[in-house]
Amino acid sequence: MSVAAAHEVGVVAVEATGVVRLAAVADVECAVAQPDSRQVHAWYPASPCGDGCRAGVGASAAGAMLMAARTVKLVLAVMTIAVAGALVTPLPRLVRRAFLRASALTMLRAIGIRIVIDDRRPFGSRTRGLVVANHISYLDILAIAVVQPSRFVAKSDVASMPLVSVLARRFGVITIDRGSLRSLPGVVDVATAGLEADASVAVFPEGTTWCGGAQGRFHPAFFQSALDAGVPILPVGIGFTVDGCRTAEPGFIGEDGPADTLRRVLRSRRVVVHVCLHEPQLPHGDRRELAARCELLVRSVHRERGTATPTHRG
């Protein structure tokens, strides 16, 4: 079974050189696999995406020399960030945020991913708040950290994931056990405390990863933390492309382990991560209504300029 998606999105590309250009993001079709069999309760977040979502949308393969060079760059970046992070941790928050942003960008560059930013926030609205984003890969954390340094809510085994673990340990990741509903209120309280302490907190309301050609529903639980702290909600849309066509190669889906995702990225050429920053939403009303509104905003970027594009089937 497949879920079709073929839309084009206008974005602004901010490259390492500072050059700004327009780019196009084209969705491909998502081949949906069977639901996750590891569910442990009725509300356990599950994604139907699997290996079939990657069929026919592989990135251009890099040579062995380029893969080796990227691996060396990544190892050096991780070592440098780990050492420098210990020195930065006691410094003021503004310094830590700048370091987090620079560290995330360095890691993305090391593995060959260029970042593209479409900032739709009104002038003067760039503030802290609850960042809510769709979820494709643990690399999403690096992309968000570049544009909105935050404390991230991530599943409890995030510390074992490559790339992310270095930043997670240094910058206070908030862990959550997705298999335990009892732990959820406490994690929401921790997120609320972070927001009240003048830090941005980033969550993935889908609760699990999707391939990018399809998305899950935004669950409302963490929106309560924005309501309680009285801070705006900052919707963010994330997507990965190669040559303008959406790719699931960087995805962390199906039976993937962290190393599988990293291996595919290291061997891929011209991978771009697109980050769309939507207008902040005021913390008013019901958390379910807020979740639905932010979900629509994140989805809307895929529907703005729909054109016929190549698709795939699993």
CSV table of C-alpha atoms in Angstrom, one decimal:
chain,number,residue,atom,x,y,z
A,1,MET,CA,0.0,0.0,0.0
A,2,SER,CA,1.3,3.5,-0.7
A,3,VAL,CA,0.5,7.1,0.3
A,4,ALA,CA,0.9,9.5,-2.6
A,5,ALA,CA,2.6,12.9,-2.1
A,6,ALA,CA,3.7,15.1,-5.0
A,7,HIS,CA,4.1,18.7,-4.0
A,8,GLU,CA,6.6,21.5,-4.6
A,9,VAL,CA,7.7,24.0,-2.0
A,10,GLY,CA,9.5,27.3,-2.4
A,11,VAL,CA,12.3,27.8,0.2
A,12,VAL,CA,15.2,30.1,0.8
A,13,ALA,CA,18.6,28.5,0.9
A,14,VAL,CA,21.2,29.8,3.3
A,15,GLU,CA,24.5,28.3,2.3
A,16,ALA,CA,27.8,28.2,4.1
A,17,THR,CA,29.0,31.1,2.0
A,18,GLY,CA,26.0,33.2,3.1
A,19,VAL,CA,24.5,33.2,-0.4
A,20,VAL,CA,20.7,33.2,-0.4
A,21,ARG,CA,18.9,31.5,-3.3
A,22,LEU,CA,15.5,29.9,-4.0
A,23,ALA,CA,15.2,26.2,-4.1
A,24,ALA,CA,12.4,23.7,-4.8
A,25,VAL,CA,11.5,20.7,-2.7
A,26,ALA,CA,9.6,18.0,-4.4
A,27,ASP,CA,7.8,15.2,-2.5
A,28,VAL,CA,7.9,11.6,-3.6
A,29,GLU,CA,5.4,8.8,-2.9
A,30,CYS,CA,5.7,7.0,0.4
A,31,ALA,CA,5.4,3.2,0.3
A,32,VAL,CA,3.8,2.3,3.6
A,33,ALA,CA,5.0,-0.8,5.5
A,34,GLN,CA,3.2,-2.7,8.2
A,35,PRO,CA,2.7,-0.9,11.6
A,36,ASP,CA,5.4,-1.2,14.2
A,37,SER,CA,5.0,-4.5,16.0
A,38,ARG,CA,6.8,-3.2,19.1
A,39,GLN,CA,3.8,-1.4,20.5
A,40,VAL,CA,3.5,-1.8,24.3
A,41,HIS,CA,0.3,0.1,24.9
A,42,ALA,CA,-2.7,1.4,23.0
A,43,TRP,CA,-1.3,4.9,22.6
A,44,TYR,CA,2.3,3.9,21.7
A,45,PRO,CA,3.4,6.1,18.8
A,46,ALA,CA,3.9,4.0,15.7
A,47,SER,CA,4.8,4.8,12.1
A,48,PRO,CA,3.9,2.7,9.1
A,49,CYS,CA,7.0,3.8,7.2
A,50,GLY,CA,9.7,1.2,6.5
A,51,ASP,CA,12.3,0.2,3.9
A,52,GLY,CA,9.8,0.4,1.1
A,53,CYS,CA,9.7,4.2,1.5
A,54,ARG,CA,13.3,4.3,0.3
A,55,ALA,CA,12.8,2.3,-2.9
A,56,GLY,CA,13.8,4.2,-5.9
A,57,VAL,CA,14.8,7.4,-4.1
A,58,GLY,CA,18.4,6.7,-3.2
A,59,ALA,CA,20.8,9.6,-3.3
A,60,SER,CA,23.8,9.6,-5.6
A,61,ALA,CA,26.5,7.4,-4.1
A,62,ALA,CA,29.7,9.0,-3.0
A,63,GLY,CA,33.1,7.3,-3.6
A,64,ALA,CA,35.1,5.5,-1.0
A,65,MET,CA,37.5,8.4,-0.7
A,66,LEU,CA,34.7,10.9,0.0
A,67,MET,CA,33.1,8.6,2.6
A,68,ALA,CA,36.5,8.2,4.3
A,69,ALA,CA,37.0,11.9,4.3
A,70,ARG,CA,33.6,12.5,5.8
A,71,THR,CA,34.1,9.9,8.5
A,72,VAL,CA,37.4,11.6,9.5
A,73,LYS,CA,35.8,15.0,9.6
A,74,LEU,CA,32.9,13.7,11.7
A,75,VAL,CA,35.3,12.0,14.2
A,76,LEU,CA,37.3,15.2,14.5
A,77,ALA,CA,34.2,17.3,14.9
A,78,VAL,CA,32.8,15.0,17.6
A,79,MET,CA,36.1,15.0,19.6
A,80,THR,CA,36.4,18.8,19.3
A,81,ILE,CA,32.8,19.4,20.4
A,82,ALA,CA,33.1,17.0,23.3
A,83,VAL,CA,36.2,18.8,24.6
A,84,ALA,CA,35.0,22.3,23.9
A,85,GLY,CA,31.6,21.6,25.3
A,86,ALA,CA,33.0,20.9,28.8
A,87,LEU,CA,34.5,24.4,28.7
A,88,VAL,CA,31.4,26.1,27.4
A,89,THR,CA,28.9,24.5,29.8
A,90,PRO,CA,29.6,26.9,32.7
A,91,LEU,CA,29.4,30.0,30.5
A,92,PRO,CA,26.3,32.2,30.0
A,93,ARG,CA,23.3,30.9,28.1
A,94,LEU,CA,23.9,33.0,25.0
A,95,VAL,CA,27.4,31.5,24.6
A,96,ARG,CA,26.0,28.0,25.1
A,97,ARG,CA,23.4,28.6,22.5
A,98,ALA,CA,25.9,29.9,20.0
A,99,PHE,CA,28.1,26.9,20.6
A,100,LEU,CA,25.2,24.5,20.2
A,101,ARG,CA,24.3,26.2,16.9
A,102,ALA,CA,27.9,26.1,15.6
A,103,SER,CA,28.3,22.5,16.8
A,104,ALA,CA,25.2,21.3,15.0
A,105,LEU,CA,26.2,23.1,11.7
A,106,THR,CA,29.7,21.6,11.9
A,107,MET,CA,28.3,18.1,12.2
A,108,LEU,CA,26.0,18.5,9.3
A,109,ARG,CA,28.8,19.9,7.1
A,110,ALA,CA,31.1,17.0,8.2
A,111,ILE,CA,28.6,14.4,6.9
A,112,GLY,CA,27.9,16.3,3.7
A,113,ILE,CA,24.5,17.8,4.5
A,114,ARG,CA,23.7,21.3,3.4
A,115,ILE,CA,21.0,23.2,5.3
A,116,VAL,CA,18.3,25.3,3.6
A,117,ILE,CA,16.2,27.7,5.7
A,118,ASP,CA,12.8,29.2,4.9
A,119,ASP,CA,12.1,31.7,7.7
A,120,ARG,CA,8.5,32.8,7.7
A,121,ARG,CA,8.4,34.4,11.1
A,122,PRO,CA,7.4,38.0,11.2
A,123,PHE,CA,10.1,40.5,12.0
A,124,GLY,CA,10.6,40.8,15.7
A,125,SER,CA,9.0,37.4,16.5
A,126,ARG,CA,12.2,35.4,16.9
A,127,THR,CA,11.9,34.3,20.4
A,128,ARG,CA,12.1,31.3,22.7
A,129,GLY,CA,9.3,28.9,22.9
A,130,LEU,CA,8.1,25.4,22.4
A,131,VAL,CA,9.5,24.1,19.1
A,132,VAL,CA,7.3,21.5,17.5
A,133,ALA,CA,8.5,19.7,14.3
A,134,ASN,CA,7.7,16.7,12.2
A,135,HIS,CA,10.2,13.9,12.7
A,136,ILE,CA,12.1,12.0,10.0
A,137,SER,CA,15.5,11.2,11.5
A,138,TYR,CA,17.6,11.9,14.6
A,139,LEU,CA,19.5,14.3,12.3
A,140,ASP,CA,16.4,16.5,12.7
A,141,ILE,CA,17.9,17.5,16.1
A,142,LEU,CA,21.0,18.9,14.4
A,143,ALA,CA,18.9,20.9,11.8
A,144,ILE,CA,16.7,22.4,14.5
A,145,ALA,CA,19.7,23.3,16.7
A,146,VAL,CA,21.2,25.3,13.9
A,147,VAL,CA,18.1,27.6,13.7
A,148,GLN,CA,16.7,27.4,17.2
A,149,PRO,CA,19.1,26.1,19.9
A,150,SER,CA,16.9,24.2,22.3
A,151,ARG,CA,16.6,21.5,25.0
A,152,PHE,CA,15.3,18.5,23.1
A,153,VAL,CA,12.8,16.0,24.3
A,154,ALA,CA,14.0,12.6,22.9
A,155,LYS,CA,13.4,9.0,23.6
A,156,SER,CA,15.5,7.6,26.4
A,157,ASP,CA,18.0,5.7,24.2
A,158,VAL,CA,19.0,8.9,22.3
A,159,ALA,CA,22.3,9.0,24.3
A,160,SER,CA,23.5,5.9,22.3
A,161,MET,CA,22.8,7.5,18.9
A,162,PRO,CA,25.8,8.9,16.9
A,163,LEU,CA,26.1,12.6,16.4
A,164,VAL,CA,23.2,13.5,18.6
A,165,SER,CA,24.6,12.0,21.8
A,166,VAL,CA,27.5,14.5,22.0
A,167,LEU,CA,25.2,17.4,21.9
A,168,ALA,CA,22.5,15.7,24.1
A,169,ARG,CA,24.8,15.1,27.0
A,170,ARG,CA,26.2,18.7,26.9
A,171,PHE,CA,22.9,20.5,26.5
A,172,GLY,CA,20.4,18.8,28.7
A,173,VAL,CA,18.3,16.5,26.6
A,174,ILE,CA,15.0,15.7,28.3
A,175,THR,CA,14.5,11.9,28.0
A,176,ILE,CA,11.2,10.1,27.6
A,177,ASP,CA,10.3,6.5,27.7
A,178,ARG,CA,7.7,6.1,25.0
A,179,GLY,CA,6.6,2.8,26.4
A,180,SER,CA,5.5,4.3,29.7
A,181,LEU,CA,2.4,6.4,29.8
A,182,ARG,CA,3.0,7.0,33.6
A,183,SER,CA,6.2,8.9,32.9
A,184,LEU,CA,4.6,11.3,30.4
A,185,PRO,CA,3.2,13.9,32.9
A,186,GLY,CA,6.6,14.2,34.6
A,187,VAL,CA,8.4,14.8,31.4
A,188,VAL,CA,5.8,17.4,30.4
A,189,ASP,CA,6.5,19.1,33.8
A,190,VAL,CA,10.3,19.1,33.1
A,191,ALA,CA,9.6,20.7,29.7
A,192,THR,CA,7.4,23.3,31.3
A,193,ALA,CA,10.2,24.1,33.8
A,194,GLY,CA,12.7,24.5,31.0
A,195,LEU,CA,10.4,26.9,29.2
A,196,GLU,CA,9.9,28.9,32.4
A,197,ALA,CA,13.6,29.1,32.8
A,198,ASP,CA,13.9,31.0,29.6
A,199,ALA,CA,15.0,28.1,27.4
A,200,SER,CA,13.5,26.9,24.2
A,201,VAL,CA,12.3,23.3,24.3
A,202,ALA,CA,12.0,21.2,21.1
A,203,VAL,CA,9.6,18.2,20.8
A,204,PHE,CA,8.4,15.9,18.0
A,205,PRO,CA,4.7,15.6,18.6
A,206,GLU,CA,4.3,12.7,16.2
A,207,GLY,CA,6.1,10.6,18.8
A,208,THR,CA,8.1,8.7,16.2
A,209,THR,CA,9.8,9.0,12.9
A,210,TRP,CA,8.1,9.1,9.4
A,211,CYS,CA,9.8,9.0,6.0
A,212,GLY,CA,8.9,12.6,5.0
A,213,GLY,CA,6.6,11.6,2.2
A,214,ALA,CA,3.9,11.0,4.8
A,215,GLN,CA,3.5,12.4,8.3
A,216,GLY,CA,1.8,11.4,11.5
A,217,ARG,CA,-0.6,13.3,13.7
A,218,PHE,CA,0.6,15.8,16.3
A,219,HIS,CA,-0.2,14.5,19.8
A,220,PRO,CA,-1.2,17.3,22.1
A,221,ALA,CA,0.5,16.3,25.4
A,222,PHE,CA,3.5,18.6,25.2
A,223,PHE,CA,1.5,21.6,24.0
A,224,GLN,CA,0.3,21.8,27.6
A,225,SER,CA,3.8,22.9,28.6
A,226,ALA,CA,3.6,26.0,26.4
A,227,LEU,CA,0.2,26.8,27.8
A,228,ASP,CA,1.4,26.4,31.4
A,229,ALA,CA,4.6,28.4,30.8
A,230,GLY,CA,2.8,31.1,28.7
A,231,VAL,CA,5.3,30.9,25.8
A,232,PRO,CA,4.6,30.7,22.1
A,233,ILE,CA,4.7,27.6,20.0
A,234,LEU,CA,7.2,27.6,17.2
A,235,PRO,CA,6.1,25.2,14.4
A,236,VAL,CA,9.0,23.8,12.2
A,237,GLY,CA,8.8,21.7,9.1
A,238,ILE,CA,11.7,19.5,8.1
A,239,GLY,CA,12.4,17.6,4.9
A,240,PHE,CA,15.4,16.0,3.1
A,241,THR,CA,16.1,16.2,-0.6
A,242,VAL,CA,18.6,15.3,-3.3
A,243,ASP,CA,18.6,17.4,-6.4
A,244,GLY,CA,15.2,18.9,-5.5
A,245,CYS,CA,13.5,15.5,-5.0
A,246,ARG,CA,12.5,14.3,-1.6
A,247,THR,CA,14.6,11.4,-0.3
A,248,ALA,CA,14.2,9.0,2.7
A,249,GLU,CA,17.8,8.0,2.8
A,250,PRO,CA,18.5,10.1,5.9
A,251,GLY,CA,15.4,8.7,7.6
A,252,PHE,CA,15.5,6.7,10.8
A,253,ILE,CA,12.6,4.3,10.0
A,254,GLY,CA,11.5,0.7,9.9
A,255,GLU,CA,14.2,-1.6,11.2
A,256,ASP,CA,17.0,1.0,11.0
A,257,GLY,CA,19.6,1.3,13.7
A,258,PRO,CA,21.5,4.6,14.2
A,259,ALA,CA,24.5,3.3,12.3
A,260,ASP,CA,22.3,2.4,9.2
A,261,THR,CA,21.1,6.0,8.9
A,262,LEU,CA,24.6,7.4,9.3
A,263,ARG,CA,26.0,5.0,6.8
A,264,ARG,CA,23.5,5.9,4.1
A,265,VAL,CA,24.2,9.6,4.7
A,266,LEU,CA,27.9,9.3,4.5
A,267,ARG,CA,27.7,7.5,1.2
A,268,SER,CA,25.2,10.0,-0.3
A,269,ARG,CA,25.9,13.1,-2.4
A,270,ARG,CA,24.0,16.4,-2.5
A,271,VAL,CA,21.8,15.8,0.5
A,272,VAL,CA,20.0,18.9,1.7
A,273,VAL,CA,17.9,19.3,4.8
A,274,HIS,CA,15.1,21.9,4.5
A,275,VAL,CA,13.9,23.7,7.6
A,276,CYS,CA,10.8,25.9,7.4
A,277,LEU,CA,10.2,28.2,10.4
A,278,HIS,CA,6.5,29.1,10.6
A,279,GLU,CA,4.9,32.0,12.4
A,280,PRO,CA,4.8,31.5,16.2
A,281,GLN,CA,1.4,30.5,17.6
A,282,LEU,CA,0.2,32.2,20.8
A,283,PRO,CA,-0.4,29.9,23.8
A,284,HIS,CA,-4.1,30.3,24.0
A,285,GLY,CA,-7.0,27.8,23.8
A,286,ASP,CA,-7.0,24.1,24.1
A,287,ARG,CA,-3.9,22.0,23.6
A,288,ARG,CA,-5.6,19.7,21.1
A,289,GLU,CA,-6.6,22.7,19.0
A,290,LEU,CA,-3.1,24.0,19.2
A,291,ALA,CA,-1.7,20.7,18.1
A,292,ALA,CA,-4.1,20.5,15.2
A,293,ARG,CA,-3.2,24.0,14.1
A,294,CYS,CA,0.5,23.5,14.2
A,295,GLU,CA,0.2,20.2,12.4
A,296,LEU,CA,-1.7,21.9,9.5
A,297,LEU,CA,1.0,24.6,9.4
A,298,VAL,CA,3.8,22.0,9.1
A,299,ARG,CA,1.8,20.1,6.4
A,300,SER,CA,0.9,23.2,4.5
A,301,VAL,CA,4.4,23.7,3.2
A,302,HIS,CA,4.0,20.5,1.2
A,303,ARG,CA,0.8,21.7,-0.5
A,304,GLU,CA,1.6,25.2,-1.6
A,305,ARG,CA,2.7,24.6,-5.2
A,306,GLY,CA,1.8,21.1,-6.1
A,307,THR,CA,3.3,19.9,-9.4
A,308,ALA,CA,3.7,16.6,-11.1
A,309,THR,CA,7.0,15.0,-9.9
A,310,PRO,CA,8.6,11.6,-10.2
A,311,THR,CA,7.2,9.2,-7.6
A,312,HIS,CA,8.1,5.7,-6.4
A,313,ARG,CA,6.3,2.7,-5.2
A,314,GLY,CA,7.5,0.1,-2.7
